[in-house]
Amino acid sequence: MDDHPQVRQLRLVVTADDYDEALRFYRDVLGLPERAAFSSPDGRVSILEAGLATLEIADPGHAEYVDEVEVGQRVAGHIRVAFEVDDAPAVTATLADAGATVIAEPRRTPWNSLNSRLTAPGHLQLTLFTELGE
């Protein structure tokens, strides 16, 4: 018998002042399929599928290193959302056209991925990355 809880799903819950804009951006532009949508007397929520979820825990020194590699200086808060995409330059351009602010254009990292950084609706800082392989 396993004494550890079995987590079945990770959900990142974002409260967005402009719900419609955030939904359009993440669902319609980034392409996250809508899994479910609900409303309450005072609001709405949509659950978007984002593929495989992982929780990455970094100490301040490593977070600073990643910011330095991706952007050139420390810019992220304590939460940054990273999406693996097939073509980081193309998706970066698409999201920028849809209203995201590019902080850093895609660049090759020491861990051999192509990473960009953006600020997106819901006050989220995003990393888009494409694994480059061997």
mmCIF file with all atom_site columns, N, CA and C in Angstrom, residues 77-117:
data_model
loop_
_atom_site.group_PDB
_atom_site.id
_atom_site.type_symbol
_atom_site.label_atom_id
_atom_site.label_alt_id
_atom_site.label_comp_id
_atom_site.label_asym_id
_atom_site.label_entity_id
_atom_site.label_seq_id
_atom_site.pdbx_PDB_ins_code
_atom_site.Cartn_x
_atom_site.Cartn_y
_atom_site.Cartn_z
_atom_site.occupancy
_atom_site.B_iso_or_equiv
_atom_site.pdbx_formal_charge
_atom_site.auth_seq_id
_atom_site.auth_comp_id
_atom_site.auth_asym_id
_atom_site.auth_atom_id
_atom_site.pdbx_PDB_model_num
ATOM 1   N N  . GLY A 1 77  ? 8.456  36.688 -11.894 1.00 0.00 ? 77  GLY A N  1
ATOM 2   C CA . GLY A 1 77  ? 8.037  36.622 -10.502 1.00 0.00 ? 77  GLY A CA 1
ATOM 3   C C  . GLY A 1 77  ? 8.224  35.206 -10.003 1.00 0.00 ? 77  GLY A C  1
ATOM 4   N N  . HIS A 1 78  ? 7.473  34.826 -9.000  1.00 0.00 ? 78  HIS A N  1
ATOM 5   C CA . HIS A 1 78  ? 7.668  33.482 -8.445  1.00 0.00 ? 78  HIS A CA 1
ATOM 6   C C  . HIS A 1 78  ? 6.938  32.418 -9.255  1.00 0.00 ? 78  HIS A C  1
ATOM 7   N N  . ILE A 1 79  ? 6.106  32.817 -10.214 1.00 0.00 ? 79  ILE A N  1
ATOM 8   C CA . ILE A 1 79  ? 5.447  31.853 -11.094 1.00 0.00 ? 79  ILE A CA 1
ATOM 9   C C  . ILE A 1 79  ? 5.673  32.262 -12.541 1.00 0.00 ? 79  ILE A C  1
ATOM 10  N N  . ARG A 1 80  ? 6.088  31.292 -13.341 1.00 0.00 ? 80  ARG A N  1
ATOM 11  C CA . ARG A 1 80  ? 6.253  31.461 -14.787 1.00 0.00 ? 80  ARG A CA 1
ATOM 12  C C  . ARG A 1 80  ? 5.685  30.205 -15.415 1.00 0.00 ? 80  ARG A C  1
ATOM 13  N N  . VAL A 1 81  ? 4.924  30.358 -16.501 1.00 0.00 ? 81  VAL A N  1
ATOM 14  C CA . VAL A 1 81  ? 4.300  29.210 -17.160 1.00 0.00 ? 81  VAL A CA 1
ATOM 15  C C  . VAL A 1 81  ? 5.092  28.901 -18.423 1.00 0.00 ? 81  VAL A C  1
ATOM 16  N N  . ALA A 1 82  ? 5.460  27.644 -18.590 1.00 0.00 ? 82  ALA A N  1
ATOM 17  C CA . ALA A 1 82  ? 6.236  27.241 -19.762 1.00 0.00 ? 82  ALA A CA 1
ATOM 18  C C  . ALA A 1 82  ? 5.411  26.263 -20.598 1.00 0.00 ? 82  ALA A C  1
ATOM 19  N N  . PHE A 1 83  ? 5.352  26.538 -21.910 1.00 0.00 ? 83  PHE A N  1
ATOM 20  C CA . PHE A 1 83  ? 4.648  25.671 -22.845 1.00 0.00 ? 83  PHE A CA 1
ATOM 21  C C  . PHE A 1 83  ? 5.635  25.130 -23.864 1.00 0.00 ? 83  PHE A C  1
ATOM 22  N N  . GLU A 1 84  ? 5.698  23.811 -24.002 1.00 0.00 ? 84  GLU A N  1
ATOM 23  C CA . GLU A 1 84  ? 6.485  23.222 -25.080 1.00 0.00 ? 84  GLU A CA 1
ATOM 24  C C  . GLU A 1 84  ? 5.653  23.299 -26.355 1.00 0.00 ? 84  GLU A C  1
ATOM 25  N N  . VAL A 1 85  ? 6.245  23.858 -27.400 1.00 0.00 ? 85  VAL A N  1
ATOM 26  C CA . VAL A 1 85  ? 5.570  24.005 -28.695 1.00 0.00 ? 85  VAL A CA 1
ATOM 27  C C  . VAL A 1 85  ? 6.478  23.465 -29.786 1.00 0.00 ? 85  VAL A C  1
ATOM 28  N N  . ASP A 1 86  ? 5.908  23.177 -30.942 1.00 0.00 ? 86  ASP A N  1
ATOM 29  C CA . ASP A 1 86  ? 6.691  22.623 -32.042 1.00 0.00 ? 86  ASP A CA 1
ATOM 30  C C  . ASP A 1 86  ? 7.631  23.641 -32.680 1.00 0.00 ? 86  ASP A C  1
ATOM 31  N N  . ASP A 1 87  ? 7.243  24.930 -32.685 1.00 0.00 ? 87  ASP A N  1
ATOM 32  C CA . ASP A 1 87  ? 8.014  25.958 -33.375 1.00 0.00 ? 87  ASP A CA 1
ATOM 33  C C  . ASP A 1 87  ? 7.972  27.249 -32.559 1.00 0.00 ? 87  ASP A C  1
ATOM 34  N N  . ALA A 1 88  ? 8.914  27.385 -31.625 1.00 0.00 ? 88  ALA A N  1
ATOM 35  C CA . ALA A 1 88  ? 8.911  28.539 -30.716 1.00 0.00 ? 88  ALA A CA 1
ATOM 36  C C  . ALA A 1 88  ? 8.921  29.883 -31.455 1.00 0.00 ? 88  ALA A C  1
ATOM 37  N N  . PRO A 1 89  ? 9.724  30.069 -32.522 1.00 0.00 ? 89  PRO A N  1
ATOM 38  C CA . PRO A 1 89  ? 9.687  31.369 -33.214 1.00 0.00 ? 89  PRO A CA 1
ATOM 39  C C  . PRO A 1 89  ? 8.309  31.674 -33.814 1.00 0.00 ? 89  PRO A C  1
ATOM 40  N N  . ALA A 1 90  ? 7.683  30.697 -34.442 1.00 0.00 ? 90  ALA A N  1
ATOM 41  C CA . ALA A 1 90  ? 6.379  30.930 -35.065 1.00 0.00 ? 90  ALA A CA 1
ATOM 42  C C  . ALA A 1 90  ? 5.307  31.200 -34.019 1.00 0.00 ? 90  ALA A C  1
ATOM 43  N N  . VAL A 1 91  ? 5.292  30.424 -32.943 1.00 0.00 ? 91  VAL A N  1
ATOM 44  C CA . VAL A 1 91  ? 4.272  30.621 -31.907 1.00 0.00 ? 91  VAL A CA 1
ATOM 45  C C  . VAL A 1 91  ? 4.502  31.940 -31.182 1.00 0.00 ? 91  VAL A C  1
ATOM 46  N N  . THR A 1 92  ? 5.764  32.313 -30.975 1.00 0.00 ? 92  THR A N  1
ATOM 47  C CA . THR A 1 92  ? 6.073  33.609 -30.366 1.00 0.00 ? 92  THR A CA 1
ATOM 48  C C  . THR A 1 92  ? 5.483  34.734 -31.212 1.00 0.00 ? 92  THR A C  1
ATOM 49  N N  . ALA A 1 93  ? 5.679  34.672 -32.515 1.00 0.00 ? 93  ALA A N  1
ATOM 50  C CA . ALA A 1 93  ? 5.144  35.697 -33.409 1.00 0.00 ? 93  ALA A CA 1
ATOM 51  C C  . ALA A 1 93  ? 3.616  35.709 -33.385 1.00 0.00 ? 93  ALA A C  1
ATOM 52  N N  . THR A 1 94  ? 3.000  34.525 -33.384 1.00 0.00 ? 94  THR A N  1
ATOM 53  C CA . THR A 1 94  ? 1.541  34.431 -33.353 1.00 0.00 ? 94  THR A CA 1
ATOM 54  C C  . THR A 1 94  ? 0.988  35.055 -32.078 1.00 0.00 ? 94  THR A C  1
ATOM 55  N N  . LEU A 1 95  ? 1.596  34.730 -30.948 1.00 0.00 ? 95  LEU A N  1
ATOM 56  C CA . LEU A 1 95  ? 1.105  35.268 -29.673 1.00 0.00 ? 95  LEU A CA 1
ATOM 57  C C  . LEU A 1 95  ? 1.351  36.770 -29.581 1.00 0.00 ? 95  LEU A C  1
ATOM 58  N N  . ALA A 1 96  ? 2.458  37.241 -30.120 1.00 0.00 ? 96  ALA A N  1
ATOM 59  C CA . ALA A 1 96  ? 2.729  38.683 -30.141 1.00 0.00 ? 96  ALA A CA 1
ATOM 60  C C  . ALA A 1 96  ? 1.675  39.400 -30.985 1.00 0.00 ? 96  ALA A C  1
ATOM 61  N N  . ASP A 1 97  ? 1.344  38.830 -32.124 1.00 0.00 ? 97  ASP A N  1
ATOM 62  C CA . ASP A 1 97  ? 0.301  39.418 -32.973 1.00 0.00 ? 97  ASP A CA 1
ATOM 63  C C  . ASP A 1 97  ? -1.049 39.449 -32.273 1.00 0.00 ? 97  ASP A C  1
ATOM 64  N N  . ALA A 1 98  ? -1.250 38.527 -31.329 1.00 0.00 ? 98  ALA A N  1
ATOM 65  C CA . ALA A 1 98  ? -2.526 38.427 -30.613 1.00 0.00 ? 98  ALA A CA 1
ATOM 66  C C  . ALA A 1 98  ? -2.541 39.242 -29.327 1.00 0.00 ? 98  ALA A C  1
ATOM 67  N N  . GLY A 1 99  ? -1.467 39.992 -29.062 1.00 0.00 ? 99  GLY A N  1
ATOM 68  C CA . GLY A 1 99  ? -1.477 40.878 -27.908 1.00 0.00 ? 99  GLY A CA 1
ATOM 69  C C  . GLY A 1 99  ? -0.476 40.599 -26.817 1.00 0.00 ? 99  GLY A C  1
ATOM 70  N N  . ALA A 1 100 ? 0.271  39.503 -26.887 1.00 0.00 ? 100 ALA A N  1
ATOM 71  C CA . ALA A 1 100 ? 1.307  39.252 -25.884 1.00 0.00 ? 100 ALA A CA 1
ATOM 72  C C  . ALA A 1 100 ? 2.468  40.205 -26.128 1.00 0.00 ? 100 ALA A C  1
ATOM 73  N N  . THR A 1 101 ? 3.202  40.503 -25.077 1.00 0.00 ? 101 THR A N  1
ATOM 74  C CA . THR A 1 101 ? 4.387  41.342 -25.185 1.00 0.00 ? 101 THR A CA 1
ATOM 75  C C  . THR A 1 101 ? 5.617  40.441 -25.149 1.00 0.00 ? 101 THR A C  1
ATOM 76  N N  . VAL A 1 102 ? 6.443  40.534 -26.182 1.00 0.00 ? 102 VAL A N  1
ATOM 77  C CA . VAL A 1 102 ? 7.660  39.729 -26.226 1.00 0.00 ? 102 VAL A CA 1
ATOM 78  C C  . VAL A 1 102 ? 8.713  40.387 -25.343 1.00 0.00 ? 102 VAL A C  1
ATOM 79  N N  . ILE A 1 103 ? 9.173  39.641 -24.372 1.00 0.00 ? 103 ILE A N  1
ATOM 80  C CA . ILE A 1 103 ? 10.255 40.105 -23.499 1.00 0.00 ? 103 ILE A CA 1
ATOM 81  C C  . ILE A 1 103 ? 11.592 39.720 -24.110 1.00 0.00 ? 103 ILE A C  1
ATOM 82  N N  . ALA A 1 104 ? 11.653 38.514 -24.680 1.00 0.00 ? 104 ALA A N  1
ATOM 83  C CA . ALA A 1 104 ? 12.882 38.036 -25.315 1.00 0.00 ? 104 ALA A CA 1
ATOM 84  C C  . ALA A 1 104 ? 12.509 37.116 -26.463 1.00 0.00 ? 104 ALA A C  1
ATOM 85  N N  . GLU A 1 105 ? 13.102 37.367 -27.615 1.00 0.00 ? 105 GLU A N  1
ATOM 86  C CA . GLU A 1 105 ? 12.905 36.518 -28.796 1.00 0.00 ? 105 GLU A CA 1
ATOM 87  C C  . GLU A 1 105 ? 13.517 35.145 -28.534 1.00 0.00 ? 105 GLU A C  1
ATOM 88  N N  . PRO A 1 106 ? 13.128 34.133 -29.300 1.00 0.00 ? 106 PRO A N  1
ATOM 89  C CA . PRO A 1 106 ? 13.674 32.793 -29.092 1.00 0.00 ? 106 PRO A CA 1
ATOM 90  C C  . PRO A 1 106 ? 15.198 32.770 -29.183 1.00 0.00 ? 106 PRO A C  1
ATOM 91  N N  . ARG A 1 107 ? 15.789 32.027 -28.267 1.00 0.00 ? 107 ARG A N  1
ATOM 92  C CA . ARG A 1 107 ? 17.241 31.844 -28.262 1.00 0.00 ? 107 ARG A CA 1
ATOM 93  C C  . ARG A 1 107 ? 17.571 30.443 -27.790 1.00 0.00 ? 107 ARG A C  1
ATOM 94  N N  . ARG A 1 108 ? 18.689 29.918 -28.284 1.00 0.00 ? 108 ARG A N  1
ATOM 95  C CA . ARG A 1 108 ? 19.140 28.580 -27.895 1.00 0.00 ? 108 ARG A CA 1
ATOM 96  C C  . ARG A 1 108 ? 19.668 28.633 -26.462 1.00 0.00 ? 108 ARG A C  1
ATOM 97  N N  . THR A 1 109 ? 19.270 27.641 -25.677 1.00 0.00 ? 109 THR A N  1
ATOM 98  C CA . THR A 1 109 ? 19.681 27.574 -24.280 1.00 0.00 ? 109 THR A CA 1
ATOM 99  C C  . THR A 1 109 ? 20.813 26.556 -24.116 1.00 0.00 ? 109 THR A C  1
ATOM 100 N N  . PRO A 1 110 ? 21.507 26.592 -22.977 1.00 0.00 ? 110 PRO A N  1
ATOM 101 C CA . PRO A 1 110 ? 22.540 25.586 -22.708 1.00 0.00 ? 110 PRO A CA 1
ATOM 102 C C  . PRO A 1 110 ? 21.967 24.171 -22.616 1.00 0.00 ? 110 PRO A C  1
ATOM 103 N N  . TRP A 1 111 ? 20.666 24.027 -22.362 1.00 0.00 ? 111 TRP A N  1
ATOM 104 C CA . TRP A 1 111 ? 20.047 22.701 -22.285 1.00 0.00 ? 111 TRP A CA 1
ATOM 105 C C  . TRP A 1 111 ? 19.444 22.293 -23.624 1.00 0.00 ? 111 TRP A C  1
ATOM 106 N N  . ASN A 1 112 ? 19.824 22.999 -24.692 1.00 0.00 ? 112 ASN A N  1
ATOM 107 C CA . ASN A 1 112 ? 19.505 22.679 -26.088 1.00 0.00 ? 112 ASN A CA 1
ATOM 108 C C  . ASN A 1 112 ? 18.010 22.731 -26.404 1.00 0.00 ? 112 ASN A C  1
ATOM 109 N N  . SER A 1 113 ? 17.419 23.831 -26.027 1.00 0.00 ? 113 SER A N  1
ATOM 110 C CA . SER A 1 113 ? 16.059 24.126 -26.470 1.00 0.00 ? 113 SER A CA 1
ATOM 111 C C  . SER A 1 113 ? 16.053 25.557 -26.986 1.00 0.00 ? 113 SER A C  1
ATOM 112 N N  . LEU A 1 114 ? 15.038 25.882 -27.719 1.00 0.00 ? 114 LEU A N  1
ATOM 113 C CA . LEU A 1 114 ? 14.879 27.231 -28.254 1.00 0.00 ? 114 LEU A CA 1
ATOM 114 C C  . LEU A 1 114 ? 13.767 27.877 -27.437 1.00 0.00 ? 114 LEU A C  1
ATOM 115 N N  . ASN A 1 115 ? 14.096 28.908 -26.638 1.00 0.00 ? 115 ASN A N  1
ATOM 116 C CA . ASN A 1 115 ? 13.168 29.489 -25.673 1.00 0.00 ? 115 ASN A CA 1
ATOM 117 C C  . ASN A 1 115 ? 12.920 30.965 -25.944 1.00 0.00 ? 115 ASN A C  1
ATOM 118 N N  . SER A 1 116 ? 11.668 31.376 -25.804 1.00 0.00 ? 116 SER A N  1
ATOM 119 C CA . SER A 1 116 ? 11.325 32.793 -25.831 1.00 0.00 ? 116 SER A CA 1
ATOM 120 C C  . SER A 1 116 ? 10.570 33.117 -24.548 1.00 0.00 ? 116 SER A C  1
ATOM 121 N N  . ARG A 1 117 ? 10.418 34.403 -24.281 1.00 0.00 ? 117 ARG A N  1
ATOM 122 C CA . ARG A 1 117 ? 9.706  34.836 -23.073 1.00 0.00 ? 117 ARG A CA 1
ATOM 123 C C  . ARG A 1 117 ? 8.721  35.925 -23.461 1.00 0.00 ? 117 ARG A C  1
#
